[in-house]
Amino acid sequence: KIYSLNLENDKKLDNVRDWFIIGAYTGLRFSDLSALTSNNIKKDAIEIKTSKTGVTVDIPLHSYVKQILEKHSFNLPKMISNQKFNEYVKNIAEKAEINDPVLMEEIKGNMKVQRSEPKCKLVTAHTARRSFATNAFLAGVPTIQIMKLTGHKTEKVFMKYIKITGKENARKLQLHPFFNKMIVK
């Protein structure tokens, strides 16, 4: 929805949307997105030394990222502050009608309090990175390959990081050969 949203009349939001899509299809942290230059674009991949871990990653270019790069003549769009980015991306998500209710829990005193928020109010730059990891996992990309890009050291930590519902897990399992084999007696 965000990729398809027509923002040609609002260059500021169009720019942030492009960066969000790049983040959602590379899994890069905001700090690494901010450091990205045309020099990091290598034929069909992005090569960058990540700021947090110091590890160099090679990320294949998704077709959406290629289209954004072409749109900008392979000069990356202008980056803004993380604070402004997060403000604008919420606006973009609202325009894209990403408003499914999300149940939030917080502790107030000794009590657990639940409230519902529309998803568009919760989207941030980091949402792109989490979405990358979750969507790659759901698409069947081997966990170890995703972890090489996200920098997660253990599968246990990675599995806590991604957001996968019971229904998504069941759909993924339905595609597994184990659940599609004929039972022979």
mmCIF file of C-alpha atoms in Angstrom:
data_model
loop_
_atom_site.group_PDB
_atom_site.id
_atom_site.type_symbol
_atom_site.label_atom_id
_atom_site.label_comp_id
_atom_site.label_asym_id
_atom_site.label_seq_id
_atom_site.Cartn_x
_atom_site.Cartn_y
_atom_site.Cartn_z
ATOM 1 C CA LYS A 1 0.000 0.000 0.000
ATOM 2 C CA ILE A 2 2.805 2.415 0.865
ATOM 3 C CA TYR A 3 4.743 1.669 -2.323
ATOM 4 C CA SER A 4 1.652 2.222 -4.511
ATOM 5 C CA LEU A 5 0.533 5.416 -2.768
ATOM 6 C CA ASN A 6 0.490 8.430 -5.096
ATOM 7 C CA LEU A 7 2.530 11.143 -3.399
ATOM 8 C CA GLU A 8 3.670 13.083 -6.456
ATOM 9 C CA ASN A 9 2.064 16.281 -5.089
ATOM 10 C CA ASP A 10 4.000 16.065 -1.802
ATOM 11 C CA LYS A 11 7.742 15.756 -2.452
ATOM 12 C CA LYS A 12 8.560 15.595 1.271
ATOM 13 C CA LEU A 13 6.325 12.547 1.832
ATOM 14 C CA ASP A 14 7.342 11.014 -1.504
ATOM 15 C CA ASN A 15 10.976 11.212 -0.406
ATOM 16 C CA VAL A 16 10.285 9.609 2.997
ATOM 17 C CA ARG A 17 8.174 6.888 1.364
ATOM 18 C CA ASP A 18 11.072 6.046 -0.965
ATOM 19 C CA TRP A 19 13.461 5.732 1.994
ATOM 20 C CA PHE A 20 10.933 3.617 3.908
ATOM 21 C CA ILE A 21 10.618 1.230 0.948
ATOM 22 C CA ILE A 22 14.406 1.028 0.649
ATOM 23 C CA GLY A 23 14.528 0.162 4.367
ATOM 24 C CA ALA A 24 11.719 -2.393 4.053
ATOM 25 C CA TYR A 25 13.550 -4.232 1.261
ATOM 26 C CA THR A 26 17.094 -4.008 2.629
ATOM 27 C CA GLY A 27 16.577 -4.413 6.376
ATOM 28 C CA LEU A 28 19.022 -1.610 7.103
ATOM 29 C CA ARG A 29 18.850 0.363 10.341
ATOM 30 C CA PHE A 30 18.028 4.053 10.039
ATOM 31 C CA SER A 31 21.642 4.933 10.849
ATOM 32 C CA ASP A 32 22.825 2.822 7.905
ATOM 33 C CA LEU A 33 20.130 4.155 5.570
ATOM 34 C CA SER A 34 21.263 7.667 6.502
ATOM 35 C CA ALA A 35 24.861 6.796 5.630
ATOM 36 C CA LEU A 36 23.949 5.202 2.297
ATOM 37 C CA THR A 37 25.447 6.857 -0.788
ATOM 38 C CA SER A 38 25.526 6.042 -4.479
ATOM 39 C CA ASN A 39 28.962 4.500 -3.818
ATOM 40 C CA ASN A 40 27.232 1.713 -1.871
ATOM 41 C CA ILE A 41 25.252 0.647 -4.944
ATOM 42 C CA LYS A 42 27.128 -2.170 -6.694
ATOM 43 C CA LYS A 43 25.422 -3.465 -9.858
ATOM 44 C CA ASP A 44 22.602 -5.561 -8.321
ATOM 45 C CA ALA A 45 23.366 -5.117 -4.623
ATOM 46 C CA ILE A 46 23.932 -2.638 -1.839
ATOM 47 C CA GLU A 47 27.240 -3.083 -0.045
ATOM 48 C CA ILE A 48 27.623 -1.246 3.248
ATOM 49 C CA LYS A 49 29.614 -1.555 6.455
ATOM 50 C CA THR A 50 26.975 -1.350 9.177
ATOM 51 C CA SER A 51 27.537 1.252 11.865
ATOM 52 C CA LYS A 52 26.314 -0.789 14.844
ATOM 53 C CA THR A 53 28.202 -4.038 14.207
ATOM 54 C CA GLY A 54 30.921 -2.938 11.779
ATOM 55 C CA VAL A 55 30.033 -5.888 9.549
ATOM 56 C CA THR A 56 29.925 -5.370 5.779
ATOM 57 C CA VAL A 57 26.709 -6.681 4.263
ATOM 58 C CA ASP A 58 25.798 -7.302 0.633
ATOM 59 C CA ILE A 59 22.058 -6.943 0.086
ATOM 60 C CA PRO A 60 20.535 -7.929 -3.257
ATOM 61 C CA LEU A 61 18.498 -5.123 -4.808
ATOM 62 C CA HIS A 62 14.777 -5.852 -4.745
ATOM 63 C CA SER A 63 12.896 -4.681 -7.845
ATOM 64 C CA TYR A 64 11.141 -1.954 -5.782
ATOM 65 C CA VAL A 65 14.502 -0.596 -4.640
ATOM 66 C CA LYS A 66 15.785 -0.665 -8.221
ATOM 67 C CA GLN A 67 12.715 1.296 -9.362
ATOM 68 C CA ILE A 68 13.290 3.903 -6.655
ATOM 69 C CA LEU A 69 16.951 4.203 -7.605
ATOM 70 C CA GLU A 70 15.975 4.614 -11.274
ATOM 71 C CA LYS A 71 13.362 7.224 -10.309
ATOM 72 C CA HIS A 72 16.171 9.232 -8.687
ATOM 73 C CA SER A 73 18.690 8.575 -11.506
ATOM 74 C CA PHE A 74 20.683 6.401 -9.073
ATOM 75 C CA ASN A 75 21.224 9.395 -6.789
ATOM 76 C CA LEU A 76 19.680 8.511 -3.457
ATOM 77 C CA PRO A 77 16.855 10.740 -2.234
ATOM 78 C CA LYS A 78 17.644 13.351 0.425
ATOM 79 C CA MET A 79 17.615 11.951 3.981
ATOM 80 C CA ILE A 80 16.070 13.785 6.926
ATOM 81 C CA SER A 81 16.330 13.348 10.695
ATOM 82 C CA ASN A 82 14.998 10.197 12.330
ATOM 83 C CA GLN A 83 12.479 12.273 14.307
ATOM 84 C CA LYS A 84 11.046 13.966 11.195
ATOM 85 C CA PHE A 85 11.157 10.670 9.288
ATOM 86 C CA ASN A 86 9.042 8.971 11.962
ATOM 87 C CA GLU A 87 6.561 11.852 11.961
ATOM 88 C CA TYR A 88 6.169 11.772 8.158
ATOM 89 C CA VAL A 89 6.016 7.982 7.832
ATOM 90 C CA LYS A 90 3.034 7.904 10.199
ATOM 91 C CA ASN A 91 1.313 10.390 7.894
ATOM 92 C CA ILE A 92 2.159 8.205 4.878
ATOM 93 C CA ALA A 93 0.796 5.077 6.581
ATOM 94 C CA GLU A 94 -2.406 6.953 7.404
ATOM 95 C CA LYS A 95 -2.778 8.084 3.769
ATOM 96 C CA ALA A 96 -2.190 4.460 2.700
ATOM 97 C CA GLU A 97 -5.044 3.458 5.036
ATOM 98 C CA ILE A 98 -2.893 1.171 7.147
ATOM 99 C CA ASN A 99 -5.219 1.481 10.092
ATOM 100 C CA ASP A 100 -5.794 -2.044 11.401
ATOM 101 C CA PRO A 101 -6.243 -1.899 15.182
ATOM 102 C CA VAL A 102 -3.217 -3.023 17.187
ATOM 103 C CA LEU A 103 -3.717 -4.085 20.776
ATOM 104 C CA MET A 104 -1.114 -2.462 23.015
ATOM 105 C CA GLU A 105 -0.332 -3.574 26.568
ATOM 106 C CA GLU A 106 1.434 -1.522 29.171
ATOM 107 C CA ILE A 107 1.937 -1.763 32.894
ATOM 108 C CA LYS A 108 0.552 1.081 34.994
ATOM 109 C CA GLY A 109 1.358 0.542 38.624
ATOM 110 C CA ASN A 110 0.523 -3.095 39.305
ATOM 111 C CA MET A 111 -2.031 -3.360 36.516
ATOM 112 C CA LYS A 112 -1.729 -4.437 32.907
ATOM 113 C CA VAL A 113 -3.672 -1.958 30.776
ATOM 114 C CA GLN A 114 -4.704 -2.652 27.197
ATOM 115 C CA ARG A 115 -5.549 -0.082 24.557
ATOM 116 C CA SER A 116 -6.059 -0.181 20.818
ATOM 117 C CA GLU A 117 -4.111 2.017 18.404
ATOM 118 C CA PRO A 118 -4.434 2.226 14.618
ATOM 119 C CA LYS A 119 -1.340 0.690 13.031
ATOM 120 C CA CYS A 120 -0.532 3.920 11.151
ATOM 121 C CA LYS A 121 0.180 5.654 14.479
ATOM 122 C CA LEU A 122 2.816 3.033 15.355
ATOM 123 C CA VAL A 123 4.856 2.994 12.128
ATOM 124 C CA THR A 124 8.454 4.242 12.428
ATOM 125 C CA ALA A 125 11.701 3.907 10.493
ATOM 126 C CA HIS A 126 12.406 0.753 12.490
ATOM 127 C CA THR A 127 9.139 -0.766 11.222
ATOM 128 C CA ALA A 128 10.786 -1.077 7.800
ATOM 129 C CA ARG A 129 13.636 -3.164 9.259
ATOM 130 C CA ARG A 130 11.314 -5.430 11.263
ATOM 131 C CA SER A 131 9.018 -5.823 8.260
ATOM 132 C CA PHE A 132 11.989 -6.853 6.140
ATOM 133 C CA ALA A 133 12.966 -9.589 8.587
ATOM 134 C CA THR A 134 9.405 -10.824 9.102
ATOM 135 C CA ASN A 135 8.441 -10.759 5.421
ATOM 136 C CA ALA A 136 11.654 -12.502 4.344
ATOM 137 C CA PHE A 137 11.039 -15.197 6.956
ATOM 138 C CA LEU A 138 7.416 -15.668 5.859
ATOM 139 C CA ALA A 139 8.564 -15.853 2.222
ATOM 140 C CA GLY A 140 10.761 -18.822 3.110
ATOM 141 C CA VAL A 141 14.171 -17.140 3.066
ATOM 142 C CA PRO A 142 16.372 -19.263 5.335
ATOM 143 C CA THR A 143 16.735 -17.698 8.783
ATOM 144 C CA ILE A 144 20.537 -17.777 8.678
ATOM 145 C CA GLN A 145 20.548 -15.729 5.456
ATOM 146 C CA ILE A 146 18.230 -13.097 6.923
ATOM 147 C CA MET A 147 20.382 -12.956 10.072
ATOM 148 C CA LYS A 148 23.475 -12.293 7.904
ATOM 149 C CA LEU A 149 21.760 -9.111 6.721
ATOM 150 C CA THR A 150 20.133 -8.010 9.982
ATOM 151 C CA GLY A 151 23.156 -8.802 12.152
ATOM 152 C CA HIS A 152 21.304 -11.012 14.638
ATOM 153 C CA LYS A 153 23.783 -13.365 16.285
ATOM 154 C CA THR A 154 21.392 -16.095 17.464
ATOM 155 C CA GLU A 155 18.242 -17.599 16.036
ATOM 156 C CA LYS A 156 16.578 -17.261 19.442
ATOM 157 C CA VAL A 157 17.039 -13.481 19.417
ATOM 158 C CA PHE A 158 16.005 -13.300 15.759
ATOM 159 C CA MET A 159 12.757 -15.196 16.379
ATOM 160 C CA LYS A 160 11.855 -12.759 19.167
ATOM 161 C CA TYR A 161 12.621 -9.857 16.819
ATOM 162 C CA ILE A 162 10.327 -10.811 13.973
ATOM 163 C CA LYS A 163 6.607 -10.343 14.296
ATOM 164 C CA ILE A 164 4.735 -13.464 13.204
ATOM 165 C CA THR A 165 1.181 -14.312 14.212
ATOM 166 C CA GLY A 166 -0.173 -17.801 14.808
ATOM 167 C CA LYS A 167 -2.142 -17.549 11.539
ATOM 168 C CA GLU A 168 0.967 -16.526 9.585
ATOM 169 C CA ASN A 169 2.861 -19.418 11.121
ATOM 170 C CA ALA A 170 0.078 -21.852 10.136
ATOM 171 C CA ARG A 171 0.066 -20.537 6.528
ATOM 172 C CA LYS A 172 3.845 -20.937 6.358
ATOM 173 C CA LEU A 173 3.579 -24.487 7.715
ATOM 174 C CA GLN A 174 0.897 -25.368 5.148
ATOM 175 C CA LEU A 175 3.465 -24.709 2.430
ATOM 176 C CA HIS A 176 6.002 -27.053 4.034
ATOM 177 C CA PRO A 177 6.325 -30.471 2.314
ATOM 178 C CA PHE A 178 5.698 -32.264 5.629
ATOM 179 C CA PHE A 179 2.093 -31.050 5.643
ATOM 180 C CA ASN A 180 1.527 -31.870 1.969
ATOM 181 C CA LYS A 181 2.744 -35.469 1.811
ATOM 182 C CA MET A 182 0.333 -38.309 1.244
ATOM 183 C CA ILE A 183 0.018 -40.657 4.169
ATOM 184 C CA VAL A 184 0.886 -44.158 3.026
ATOM 185 C CA LYS A 185 -0.201 -47.113 5.147
#
